[in-house]
Coordinates of C-alpha atoms in Angstrom, one line a residue:
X19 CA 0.0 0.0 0.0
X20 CA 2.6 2.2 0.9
X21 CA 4.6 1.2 -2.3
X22 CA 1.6 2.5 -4.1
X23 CA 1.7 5.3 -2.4
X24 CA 5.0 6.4 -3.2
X25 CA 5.1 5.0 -6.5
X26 CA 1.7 7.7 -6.9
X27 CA 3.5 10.6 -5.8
X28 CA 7.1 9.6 -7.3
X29 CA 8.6 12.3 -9.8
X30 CA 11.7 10.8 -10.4
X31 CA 10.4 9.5 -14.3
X32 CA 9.0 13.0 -14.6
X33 CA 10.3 16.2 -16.2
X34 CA 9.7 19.7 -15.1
X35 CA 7.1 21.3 -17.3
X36 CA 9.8 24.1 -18.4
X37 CA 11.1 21.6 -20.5
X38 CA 8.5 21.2 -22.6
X39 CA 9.4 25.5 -22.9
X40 CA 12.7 24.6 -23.8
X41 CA 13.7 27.3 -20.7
X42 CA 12.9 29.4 -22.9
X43 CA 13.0 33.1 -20.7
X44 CA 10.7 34.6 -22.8
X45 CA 7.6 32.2 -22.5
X46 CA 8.4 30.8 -19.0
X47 CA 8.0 34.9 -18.0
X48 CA 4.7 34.8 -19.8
X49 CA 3.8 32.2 -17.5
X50 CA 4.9 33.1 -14.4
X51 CA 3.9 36.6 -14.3
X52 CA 0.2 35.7 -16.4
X53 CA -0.2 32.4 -13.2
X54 CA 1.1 34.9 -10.2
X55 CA -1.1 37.7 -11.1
X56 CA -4.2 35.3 -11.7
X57 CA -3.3 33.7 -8.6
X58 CA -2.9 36.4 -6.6
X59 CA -6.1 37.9 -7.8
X60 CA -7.9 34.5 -6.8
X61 CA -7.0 35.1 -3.6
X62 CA -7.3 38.2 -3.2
X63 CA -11.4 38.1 -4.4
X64 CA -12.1 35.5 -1.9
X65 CA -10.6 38.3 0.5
X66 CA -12.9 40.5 -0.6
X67 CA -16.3 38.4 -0.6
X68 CA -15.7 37.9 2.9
X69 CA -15.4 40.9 4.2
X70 CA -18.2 42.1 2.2
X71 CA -20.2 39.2 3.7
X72 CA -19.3 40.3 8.0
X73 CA -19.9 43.9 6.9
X74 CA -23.6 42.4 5.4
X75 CA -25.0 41.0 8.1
X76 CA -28.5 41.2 5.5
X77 CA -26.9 39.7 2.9
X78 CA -29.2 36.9 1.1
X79 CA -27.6 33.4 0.0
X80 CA -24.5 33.8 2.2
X81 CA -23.4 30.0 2.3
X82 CA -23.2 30.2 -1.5
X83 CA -20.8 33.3 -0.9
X84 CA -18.5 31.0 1.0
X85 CA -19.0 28.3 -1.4
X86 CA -17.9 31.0 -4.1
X87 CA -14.6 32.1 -1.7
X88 CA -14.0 28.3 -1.6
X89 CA -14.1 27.9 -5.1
X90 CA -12.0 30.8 -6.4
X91 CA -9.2 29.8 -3.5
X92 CA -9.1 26.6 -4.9
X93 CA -8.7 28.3 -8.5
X94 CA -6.2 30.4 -7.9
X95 CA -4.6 27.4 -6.0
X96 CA -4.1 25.7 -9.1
X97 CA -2.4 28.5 -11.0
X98 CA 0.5 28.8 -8.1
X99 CA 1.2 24.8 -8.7
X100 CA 1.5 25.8 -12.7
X101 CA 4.2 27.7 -11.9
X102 CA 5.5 25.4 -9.1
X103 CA 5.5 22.2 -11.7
X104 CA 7.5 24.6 -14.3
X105 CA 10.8 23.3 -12.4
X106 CA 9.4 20.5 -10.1
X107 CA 7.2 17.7 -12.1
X108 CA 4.8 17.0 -8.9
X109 CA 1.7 16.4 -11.2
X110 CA -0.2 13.9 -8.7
X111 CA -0.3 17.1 -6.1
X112 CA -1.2 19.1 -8.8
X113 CA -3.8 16.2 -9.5
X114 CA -4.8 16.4 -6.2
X115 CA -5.3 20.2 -6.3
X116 CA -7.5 20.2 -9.2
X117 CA -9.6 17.6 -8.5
X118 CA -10.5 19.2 -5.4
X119 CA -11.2 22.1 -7.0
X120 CA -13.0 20.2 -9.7
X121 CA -15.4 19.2 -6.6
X122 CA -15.9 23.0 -5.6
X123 CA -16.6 23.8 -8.6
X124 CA -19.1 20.8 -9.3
X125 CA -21.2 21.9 -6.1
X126 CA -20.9 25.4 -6.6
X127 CA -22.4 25.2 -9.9
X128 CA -25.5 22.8 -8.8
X129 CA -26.2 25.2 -5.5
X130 CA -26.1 28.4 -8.1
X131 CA -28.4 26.6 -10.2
X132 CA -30.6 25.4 -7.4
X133 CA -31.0 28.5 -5.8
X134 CA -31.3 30.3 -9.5
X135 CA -35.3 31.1 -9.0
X136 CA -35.0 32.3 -5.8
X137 CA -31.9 34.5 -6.5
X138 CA -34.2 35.6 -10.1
X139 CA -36.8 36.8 -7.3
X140 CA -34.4 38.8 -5.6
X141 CA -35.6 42.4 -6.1
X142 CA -33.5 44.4 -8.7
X143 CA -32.1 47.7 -8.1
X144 CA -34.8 49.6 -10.0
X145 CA -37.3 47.7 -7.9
X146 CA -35.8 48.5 -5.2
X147 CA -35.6 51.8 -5.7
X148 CA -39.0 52.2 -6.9
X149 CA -40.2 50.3 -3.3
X150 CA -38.1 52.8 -1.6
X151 CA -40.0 56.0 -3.2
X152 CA -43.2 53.9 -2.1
X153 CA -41.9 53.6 0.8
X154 CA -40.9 57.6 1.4
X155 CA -44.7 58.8 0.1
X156 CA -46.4 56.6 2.3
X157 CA -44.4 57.8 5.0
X158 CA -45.0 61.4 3.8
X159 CA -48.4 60.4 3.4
X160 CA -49.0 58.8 7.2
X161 CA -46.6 62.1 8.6
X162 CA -49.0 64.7 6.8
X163 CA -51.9 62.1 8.2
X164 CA -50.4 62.4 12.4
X165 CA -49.9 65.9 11.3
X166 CA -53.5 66.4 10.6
X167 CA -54.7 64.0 13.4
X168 CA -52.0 66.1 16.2
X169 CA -53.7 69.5 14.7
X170 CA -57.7 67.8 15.3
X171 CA -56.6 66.8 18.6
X172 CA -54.8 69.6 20.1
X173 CA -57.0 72.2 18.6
X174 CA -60.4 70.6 19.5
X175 CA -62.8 72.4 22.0
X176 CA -63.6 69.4 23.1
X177 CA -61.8 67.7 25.8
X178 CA -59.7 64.7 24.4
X179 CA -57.8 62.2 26.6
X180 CA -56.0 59.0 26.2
X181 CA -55.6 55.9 28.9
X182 CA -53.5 53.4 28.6
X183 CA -54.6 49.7 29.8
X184 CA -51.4 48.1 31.6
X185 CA -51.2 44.7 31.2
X186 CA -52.0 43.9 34.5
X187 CA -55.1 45.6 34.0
X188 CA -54.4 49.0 35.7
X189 CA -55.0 52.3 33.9
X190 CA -52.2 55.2 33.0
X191 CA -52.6 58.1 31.8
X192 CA -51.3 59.0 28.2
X193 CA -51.9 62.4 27.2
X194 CA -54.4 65.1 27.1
X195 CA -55.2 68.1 25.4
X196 CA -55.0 71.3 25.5
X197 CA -58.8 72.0 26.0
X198 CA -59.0 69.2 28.6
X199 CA -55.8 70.8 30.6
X200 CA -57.5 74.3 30.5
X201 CA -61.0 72.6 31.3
X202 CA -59.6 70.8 34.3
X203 CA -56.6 72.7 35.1
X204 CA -54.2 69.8 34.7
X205 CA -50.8 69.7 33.1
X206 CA -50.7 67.2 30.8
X207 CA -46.7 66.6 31.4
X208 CA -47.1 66.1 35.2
X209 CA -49.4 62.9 34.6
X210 CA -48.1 61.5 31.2
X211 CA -47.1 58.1 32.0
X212 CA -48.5 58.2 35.9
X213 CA -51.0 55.5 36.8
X214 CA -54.2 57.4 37.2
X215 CA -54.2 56.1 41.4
X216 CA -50.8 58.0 41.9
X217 CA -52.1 61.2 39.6
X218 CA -55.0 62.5 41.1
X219 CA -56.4 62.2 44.5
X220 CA -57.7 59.1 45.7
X221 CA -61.7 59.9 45.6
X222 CA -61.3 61.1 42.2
X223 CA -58.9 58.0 41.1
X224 CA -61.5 55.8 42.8
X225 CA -64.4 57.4 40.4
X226 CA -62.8 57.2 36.7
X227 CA -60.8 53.7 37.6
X228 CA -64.8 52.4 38.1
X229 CA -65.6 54.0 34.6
X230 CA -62.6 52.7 33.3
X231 CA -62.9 49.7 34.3
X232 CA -66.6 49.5 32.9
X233 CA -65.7 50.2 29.6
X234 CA -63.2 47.7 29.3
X235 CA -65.5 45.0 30.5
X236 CA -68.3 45.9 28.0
X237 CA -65.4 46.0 25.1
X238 CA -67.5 48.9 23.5
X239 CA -68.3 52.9 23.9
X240 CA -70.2 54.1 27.2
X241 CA -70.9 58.0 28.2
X242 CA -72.4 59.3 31.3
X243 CA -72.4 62.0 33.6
X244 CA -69.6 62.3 36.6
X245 CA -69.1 65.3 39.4
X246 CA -65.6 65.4 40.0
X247 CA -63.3 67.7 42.5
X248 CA -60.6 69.0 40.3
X249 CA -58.0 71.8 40.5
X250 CA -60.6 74.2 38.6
X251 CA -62.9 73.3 41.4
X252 CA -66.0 70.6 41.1
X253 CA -67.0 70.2 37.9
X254 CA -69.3 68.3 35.9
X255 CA -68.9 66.4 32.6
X256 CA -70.8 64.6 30.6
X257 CA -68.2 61.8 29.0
X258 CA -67.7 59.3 26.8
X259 CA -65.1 56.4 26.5
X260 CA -63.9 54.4 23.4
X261 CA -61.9 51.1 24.0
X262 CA -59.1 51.0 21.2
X263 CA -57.6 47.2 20.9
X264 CA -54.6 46.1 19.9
X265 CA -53.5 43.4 17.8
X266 CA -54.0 40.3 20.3
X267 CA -57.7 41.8 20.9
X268 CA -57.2 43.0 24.2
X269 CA -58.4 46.6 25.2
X270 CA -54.7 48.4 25.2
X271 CA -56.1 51.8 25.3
X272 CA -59.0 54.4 26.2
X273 CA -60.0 57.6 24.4
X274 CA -61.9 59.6 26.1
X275 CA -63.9 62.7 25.8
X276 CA -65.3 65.7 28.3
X277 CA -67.5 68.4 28.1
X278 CA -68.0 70.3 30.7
X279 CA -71.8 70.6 31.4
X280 CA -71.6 72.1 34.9
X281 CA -73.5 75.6 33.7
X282 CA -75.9 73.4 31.9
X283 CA -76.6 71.0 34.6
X284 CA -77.3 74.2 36.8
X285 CA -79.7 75.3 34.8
X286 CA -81.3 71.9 34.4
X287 CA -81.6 71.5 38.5
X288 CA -82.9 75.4 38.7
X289 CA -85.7 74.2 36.2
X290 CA -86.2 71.3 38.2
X291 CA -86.9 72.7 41.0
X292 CA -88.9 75.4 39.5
X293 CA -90.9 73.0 38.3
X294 CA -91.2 71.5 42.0
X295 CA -92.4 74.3 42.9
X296 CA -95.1 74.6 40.8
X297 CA -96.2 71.5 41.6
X298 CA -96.6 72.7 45.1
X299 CA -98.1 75.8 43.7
X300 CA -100.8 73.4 42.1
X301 CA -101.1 71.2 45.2
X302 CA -101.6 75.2 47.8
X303 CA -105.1 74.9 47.5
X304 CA -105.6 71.1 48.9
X305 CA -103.1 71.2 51.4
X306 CA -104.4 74.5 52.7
X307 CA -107.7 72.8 53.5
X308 CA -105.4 69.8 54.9
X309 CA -103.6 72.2 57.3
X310 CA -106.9 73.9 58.1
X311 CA -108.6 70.4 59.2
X312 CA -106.6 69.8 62.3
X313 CA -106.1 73.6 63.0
X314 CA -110.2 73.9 63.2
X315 CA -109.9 70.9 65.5
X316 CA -107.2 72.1 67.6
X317 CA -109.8 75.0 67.8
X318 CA -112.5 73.9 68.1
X319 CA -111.2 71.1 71.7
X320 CA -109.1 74.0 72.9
X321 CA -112.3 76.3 73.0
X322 CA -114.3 73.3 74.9
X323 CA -111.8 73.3 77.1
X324 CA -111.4 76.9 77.9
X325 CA -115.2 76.8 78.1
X326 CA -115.1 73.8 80.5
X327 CA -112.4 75.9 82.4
X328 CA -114.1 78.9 82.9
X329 CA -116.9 76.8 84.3
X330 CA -114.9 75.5 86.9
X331 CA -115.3 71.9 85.3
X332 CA -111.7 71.0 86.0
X333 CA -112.1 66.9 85.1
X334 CA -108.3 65.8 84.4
X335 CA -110.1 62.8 82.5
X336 CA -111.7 65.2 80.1
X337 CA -108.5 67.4 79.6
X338 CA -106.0 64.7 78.7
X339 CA -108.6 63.3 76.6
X340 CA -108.8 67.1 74.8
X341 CA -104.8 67.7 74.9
X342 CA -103.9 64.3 73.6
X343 CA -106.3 65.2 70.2
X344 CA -104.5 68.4 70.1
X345 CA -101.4 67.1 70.2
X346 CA -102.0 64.1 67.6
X347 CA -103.5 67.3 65.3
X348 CA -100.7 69.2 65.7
X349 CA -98.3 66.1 65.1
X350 CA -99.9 65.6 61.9
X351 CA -99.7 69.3 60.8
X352 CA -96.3 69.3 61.2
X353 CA -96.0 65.9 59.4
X354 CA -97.7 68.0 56.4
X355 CA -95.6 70.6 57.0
X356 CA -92.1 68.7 57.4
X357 CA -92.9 66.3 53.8
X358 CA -93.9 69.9 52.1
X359 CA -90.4 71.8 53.3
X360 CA -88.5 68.6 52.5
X361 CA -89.9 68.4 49.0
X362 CA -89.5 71.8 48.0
X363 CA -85.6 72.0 49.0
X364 CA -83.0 71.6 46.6
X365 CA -81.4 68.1 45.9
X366 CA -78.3 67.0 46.8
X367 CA -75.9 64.6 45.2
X368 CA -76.7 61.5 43.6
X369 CA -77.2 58.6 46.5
X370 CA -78.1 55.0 46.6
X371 CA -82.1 55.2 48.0
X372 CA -85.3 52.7 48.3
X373 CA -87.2 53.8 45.6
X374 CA -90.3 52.5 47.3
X375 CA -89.7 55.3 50.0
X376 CA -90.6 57.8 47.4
X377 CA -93.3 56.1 45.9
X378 CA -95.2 55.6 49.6
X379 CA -94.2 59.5 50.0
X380 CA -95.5 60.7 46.8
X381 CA -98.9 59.2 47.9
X382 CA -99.0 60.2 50.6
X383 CA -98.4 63.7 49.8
X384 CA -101.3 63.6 47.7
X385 CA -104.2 60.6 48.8
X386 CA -105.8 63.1 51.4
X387 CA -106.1 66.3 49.1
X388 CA -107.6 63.8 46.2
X389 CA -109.6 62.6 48.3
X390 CA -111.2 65.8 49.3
X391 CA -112.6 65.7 45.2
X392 CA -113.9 62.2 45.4
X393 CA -110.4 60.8 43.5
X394 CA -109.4 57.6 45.0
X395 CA -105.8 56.9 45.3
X396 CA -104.6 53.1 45.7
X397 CA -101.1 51.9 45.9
X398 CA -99.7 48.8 46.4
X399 CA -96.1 48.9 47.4
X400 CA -94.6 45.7 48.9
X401 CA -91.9 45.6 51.4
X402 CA -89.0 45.3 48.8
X403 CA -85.3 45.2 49.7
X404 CA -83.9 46.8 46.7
X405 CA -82.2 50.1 46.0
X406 CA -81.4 52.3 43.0
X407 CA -79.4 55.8 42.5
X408 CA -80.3 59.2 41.9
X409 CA -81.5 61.6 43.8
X410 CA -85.2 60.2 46.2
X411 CA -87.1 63.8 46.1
X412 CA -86.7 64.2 42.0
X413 CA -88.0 60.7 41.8
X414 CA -90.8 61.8 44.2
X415 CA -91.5 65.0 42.2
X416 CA -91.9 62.7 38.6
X417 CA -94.3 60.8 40.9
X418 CA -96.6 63.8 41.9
X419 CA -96.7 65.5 38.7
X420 CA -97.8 62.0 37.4
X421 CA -100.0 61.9 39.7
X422 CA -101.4 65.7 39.5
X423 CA -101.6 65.0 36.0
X424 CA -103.9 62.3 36.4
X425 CA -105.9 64.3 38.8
X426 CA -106.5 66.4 36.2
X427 CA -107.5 64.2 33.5
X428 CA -110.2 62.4 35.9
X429 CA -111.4 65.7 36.7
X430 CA -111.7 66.8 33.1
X431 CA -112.9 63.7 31.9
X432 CA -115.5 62.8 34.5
X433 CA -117.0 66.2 35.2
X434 CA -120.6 66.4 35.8
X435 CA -122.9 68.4 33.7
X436 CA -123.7 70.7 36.7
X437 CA -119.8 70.7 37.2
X438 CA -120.0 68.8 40.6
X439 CA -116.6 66.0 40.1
X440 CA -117.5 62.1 39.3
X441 CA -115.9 59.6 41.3
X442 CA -112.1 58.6 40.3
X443 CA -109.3 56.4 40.5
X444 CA -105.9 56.2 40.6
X445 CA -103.7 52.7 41.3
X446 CA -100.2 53.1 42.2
X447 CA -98.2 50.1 41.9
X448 CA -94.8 48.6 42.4
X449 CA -92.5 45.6 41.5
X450 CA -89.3 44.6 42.0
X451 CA -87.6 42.2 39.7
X452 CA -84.0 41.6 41.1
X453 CA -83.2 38.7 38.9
X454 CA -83.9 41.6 36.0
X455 CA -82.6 44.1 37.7
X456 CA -84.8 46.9 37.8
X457 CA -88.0 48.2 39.6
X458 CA -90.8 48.9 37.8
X459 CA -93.5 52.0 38.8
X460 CA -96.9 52.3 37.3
X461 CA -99.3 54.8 38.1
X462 CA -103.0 54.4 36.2
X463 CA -106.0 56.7 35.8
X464 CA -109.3 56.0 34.5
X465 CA -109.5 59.6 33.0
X466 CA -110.3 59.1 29.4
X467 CA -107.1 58.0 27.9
X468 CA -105.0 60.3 25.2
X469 CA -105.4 60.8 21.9
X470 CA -103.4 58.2 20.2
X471 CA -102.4 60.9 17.6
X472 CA -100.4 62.8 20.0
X473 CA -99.4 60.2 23.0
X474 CA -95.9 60.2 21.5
X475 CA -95.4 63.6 21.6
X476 CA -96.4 64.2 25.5
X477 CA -92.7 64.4 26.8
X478 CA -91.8 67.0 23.9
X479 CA -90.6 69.8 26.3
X480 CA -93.4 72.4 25.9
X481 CA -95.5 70.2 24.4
X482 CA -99.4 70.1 27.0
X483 CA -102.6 68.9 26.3
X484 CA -104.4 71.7 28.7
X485 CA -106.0 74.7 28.1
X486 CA -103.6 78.3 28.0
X487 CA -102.5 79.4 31.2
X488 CA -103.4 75.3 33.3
X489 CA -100.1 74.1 31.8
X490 CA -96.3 74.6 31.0
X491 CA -95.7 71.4 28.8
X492 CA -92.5 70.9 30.4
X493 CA -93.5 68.5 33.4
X494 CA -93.2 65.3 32.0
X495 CA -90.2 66.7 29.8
X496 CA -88.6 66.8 32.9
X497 CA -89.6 64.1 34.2
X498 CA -88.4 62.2 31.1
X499 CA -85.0 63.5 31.8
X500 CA -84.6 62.6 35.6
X501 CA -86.0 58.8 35.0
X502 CA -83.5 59.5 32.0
X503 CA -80.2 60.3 34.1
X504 CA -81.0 57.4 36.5
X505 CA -80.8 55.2 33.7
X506 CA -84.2 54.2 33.0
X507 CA -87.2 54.7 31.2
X508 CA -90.7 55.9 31.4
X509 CA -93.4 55.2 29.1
X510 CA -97.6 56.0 28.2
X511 CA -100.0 53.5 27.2
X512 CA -103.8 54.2 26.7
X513 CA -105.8 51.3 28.8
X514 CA -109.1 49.8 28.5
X515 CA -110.5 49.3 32.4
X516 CA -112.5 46.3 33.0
X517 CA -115.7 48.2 33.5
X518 CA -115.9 49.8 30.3
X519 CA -113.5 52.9 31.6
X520 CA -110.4 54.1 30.1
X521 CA -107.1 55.5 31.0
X522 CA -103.2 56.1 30.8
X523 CA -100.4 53.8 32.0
X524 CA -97.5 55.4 33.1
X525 CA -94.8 53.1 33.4
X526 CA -91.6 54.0 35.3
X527 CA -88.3 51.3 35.1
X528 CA -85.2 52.1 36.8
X529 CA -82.4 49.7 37.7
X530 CA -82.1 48.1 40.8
X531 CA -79.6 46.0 42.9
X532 CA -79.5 44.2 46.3
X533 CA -79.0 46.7 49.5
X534 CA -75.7 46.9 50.6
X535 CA -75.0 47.0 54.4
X536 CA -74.7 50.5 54.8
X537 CA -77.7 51.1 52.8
X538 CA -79.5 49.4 55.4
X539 CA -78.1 51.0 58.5
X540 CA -79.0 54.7 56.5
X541 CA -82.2 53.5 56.4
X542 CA -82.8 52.5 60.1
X543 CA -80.8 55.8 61.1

C-alpha cells in the first residue's frame, strides 16, 4: 500500500514542465507573471467576498458566498502549482489540487443553479428603488396624516384624553389636550405616564378607575355624567369612552372625551326645582284645607276646654282626653308641613335610596287632598329590599306631577254636567324584579285615555294637552329627563279598564340592585 503510495506521488520519471518550454525566458516569464497575477487575484477576491459578507450581516444566499470564496481559493490554488510544476514535475499534487477544485466547482455550480429562482426573485435595483419611493410617500403620506390627526386633537374644543390599559389591568394616563388641561386645570406633562391612582387624588382616582374599568369589561363605547373635584374646582362632565384594541384583541387603550356641562346641569336643577315648585303651587289649595282640618280641631277642643275651664269643670279625664287630640292634630300638621319643606328644598348629590320610599311618600303627599274631590288613590307597594341611584325627592317630584296630571284628566274627563266632580281612581303600583334588575312603577288613571295621535309627543318639552294658562308642557319633559339620568325609562299607554273605563299607564323602570350594608343602616338611622 505504501509502495503504491510512493510510486503515486514519485517524480523521479517525470520532467519539469519548463522543459516542454525549452527554458525558454521569454515564454516561462509569460507564464509566471500571467499564473502569479491570476493567482494572486484568486486570492485576493475571496478576501474580498468575505469581508463584504461580515460587513452584510442582511446579505441573502450567504453560504453560496462561502461556497464562491472556496471555489476561487481553490482556483487560484491551481495556477500557483503551474508555476510550481515549471521546475518541479509534482503532477499527482497538482492532481490532487484540481480535483479538489474540480469538486468546488461541481457543487458550486448545482447550489447556483438550485438556488437560481430564488436568486431571479431577488428584487433588482430599480425595484428597489422604486419600493423605496413607495416607501418615502407613504411615509410622507402617514406624517402629513399624524400631522393632521395632532392638529384635530390639540386644537379641539372638546376635551380629548388617552388611557392606557397596563397589562396587569391598571390604567395610565397617556396624554391630554389642550382643552381638557385648560378645562380641568391639569398639566398634561405632570401625569403623562402616571398611573391614574398616583395622579389624582384618591376619591377622584376611585371614580374614573370604576368607569374605566366598565368600559373595558363591555369591550364597547359608554358615556355618562360624573361630578368630580378637580384643581378648577368641582366640575361636571358629561363623557364618553372608546376602547381602542390592539392586535392580540385585548383593550390596550382608552379615548376619552369631556365636556363640561356644569352651567348646563345648573340650569337643568334650577328648572327642576322650579318645576317643583309649581307642583306645590298646584297642590296650595288642597293642602291649605289639609292644614286647616286639624287647626279647626285644635280649635275647636281647645275652646271646649277653655269653656269647661271657665266653668270650673276642672275633670283631668276630660282634659287629657282634649290635649292628647290636640297634640295628635298638631303632630300631623307638622307631618304635612315637614314632607312639604322637604320636598320643595334643593337636591343634593346622587345617592343610593329605596325607591319605594318615594313612591309611599309621593302618595301620601297627595291621597288626602284627592280625596277631598272624590279621586281615590290606591297603591300597592310591597316591602321590597332593593335600591337604586339618583337623587329620592326628584323621583318623588316625577311621581306627583304624574299623579297631579292624572288628577287632572279624571277631573276633566268625569266632570258632571252641573260641574260637581264624578268619582275617580288612581292605582299606584310597584315591582321589584332583582333577577332583571330593575323596579318597575306604574301609576293608572281611569281619566279618558289620550289621543293616540299625539301620545308620543307628550314628553316634547313644551309640548301640553291643557288649556292656556293650566299648563307649561315641560313636566313630563322633565320628568323624562330625571327617570332618564338614573338610567331608565318611562313610558304611556292608553288602557281599557274592565268596567268599560279608560285611561293612561304610566310606566316607570329604573335599575335596581340588592342593598348593601350601609344602605340598610342609613335607612334605620
Amino acid at each position: 500500500m505504501f509502495g503504491g503510495v510512493e510510486a503515486f506521488f514519485d517524480t523521479s520519471a517525470y520532467l519539469p514542465h519548463g522543459v516542454c518550454l525549452f527554458w525558454r525566458p521569454e515564454i516561462l516569464t509569460l507564464h509566471i507573471v500571467s499564473d502569479v497575477l491570476t493567482g494572486l487575484s484568486y486570492y485576493s477576491i475571496p478576501v474580498a467576498l468575505l469581508y463584504f459578507v461580515v460587513k452584510r450581516r442582511d446579505v441573502a444566499f450567504t453560504w453560496i458566498v462561502w461556497l464562491f470564496a472556496a471555489f476561487i481559493l481553490a482556483c487560484g490554488t491551481t495556477h500557483f502549482f503551474s508555476l510550481w510544476t515549471l521546475w518541479y514535475p509534482d503532477y499527482a499534487v497538482e492532481g490532487i489540487v484540481k480535483a479538489l477544485t474540480a469538486m468546488v466547482s461541481v457543487l458550486t455550480a448545482v447550489a447556483l443553479w438550485v438556488q437560481m429562482p430564488k436568486a431571479l426573485a431577488l428584487p433588482s435595483a430599480t425595484q428597489l428603488a422604486d419600493a423605496n419611493g413607495a416607501l418615502q410617500r407613504e411615509i410622507e403620506i402617514r406624517r402629513q396624516a399624524e400631522l393632521r390627526y395632532a392638529s384635530f386633537f390639540n386644537n379641539l374644543a372638546e376635551g380629548l384624553f388617552v388611557v392606557t390599559v397596563t397589562p396587569d389591568g391598571d390604567f395610565a394616563f397617556d396624554t391630554l389636550n389642550p382643552a381638557h388641561a385648560r378645562a380641568t386645570g391639569i398639566d398634561p406633562e405632570t401625569i403623562r405616564g402616571r398611573l391614574v391612582r398616583e395622579a389624582v387624588p384618591q376619591e377622584t382616582a376611585e371614580a374614573v378607575i370604576e368607569r374605566y374599568s366598565a368600559c373595558v369589561a363591555a369591550g364597547g363605547p359608554i358615556d355618562y355624567e360624573e361630578t368630580l373635584d378637580l384643581p378648577v374646582g368641582r366640575r361636571t362632565w358629561h363623557t364618553v369612552l372608546v376602547p381602542v384594541r390592539g392586535e392580540d384583541g385585548r383593550v390596550v387603550q382608552i379615548l376619552g372625551s369631556s365636556r363640561d356641562i356644569t352651567d348646563r346641569k345648573r340650569l337643568q336643577e334650577e328648572l327642576v326645582q322650579t318645576s317643583k315648585l309649581a307642583t306645590l303651587g298646584t297642590l296650595a289649595a288642597g293642602m291649605a284645607h289639609e292644614m286647616s282640618q286639624p287647626l279647626n280641631i285644635i280649635r275647636i277642643w281647645a275652646e271646649n276646654a277653655l269653656s269647661r275651664l271657665r266653668d270650673g269643670d276642672t275633670d283631668t279625664t276630660r282634659l287629657d282626653k282634649v290635649l292628647t287630640i290636640m297634640s295628635e292634630q298638631a303632630e300631623r300638621m307638622g307631618r304635612i308641613i315637614d314632607h312639604m319643606r322637604t320636598f320643595s328644598r334643593r337636591d343634593g348629590a346622587t345617592q343610593r335610596f329605596d325607591p319605594a320610599a318615594s313612591v309611599r311618600s309621593s302618595v301620601e303627599l297627595v291621597s288626602n287632598q284627592f280625596a277631598l274631590e272624590n279621586i281615590e288613590v290606591v297603591s300597592d307597594v310591597p316591602a321590597i329590599d332593593c335600591v337604586t341611584r339618583g337623587r329620592p325627592l326628584q323621583l318623588e317630584q316625577v311621581l306627583v306631577n304624574l299623579l297631579s296630571n292624572a288628577r287632572d284628566a279624571i277631573l276633566e274627563w268625569r266632570a258632571d254636567p252641573d260641574g260637581s266632580p264624578a268619582a275617580g281612581r288612581i292605582a299606584v303600583n310597584m315591582r321589584c324584579d332583582m333577577t332583571a334588575g330593575r323596579a318597575t312603577i306604574t301609576i293608572t288613571d281611569d281619566g279618558g285615555g289620550i289621543d293616540p295621535d299625539i301620545l308620543p309627543r307628550i314628553f316634547d318639552p313644551f309640548f301640553t294637552t291643557k288649556e292656556v294658562g293650566k299648563g307649561s308642557g315641560l313636566g313630563l319633559s322633565i320628568g323624562y329627563g330625571i327617570i332618564d339620568s338614573m338610567g331608565g325609562r318611562i313610558d304611556a299607554a292608553n288602557v281599557d279598564h274592565g268596567d268599560g273605563s279608560r285611561g293612561v299607564r304610566f310606566t316607570i323602570t329604573v335599575p335596581v340592585s340588592h342593598p348593601s350594608v350601609q344602605d340598610v343602616e342609613r335607612a334605620h338611622a
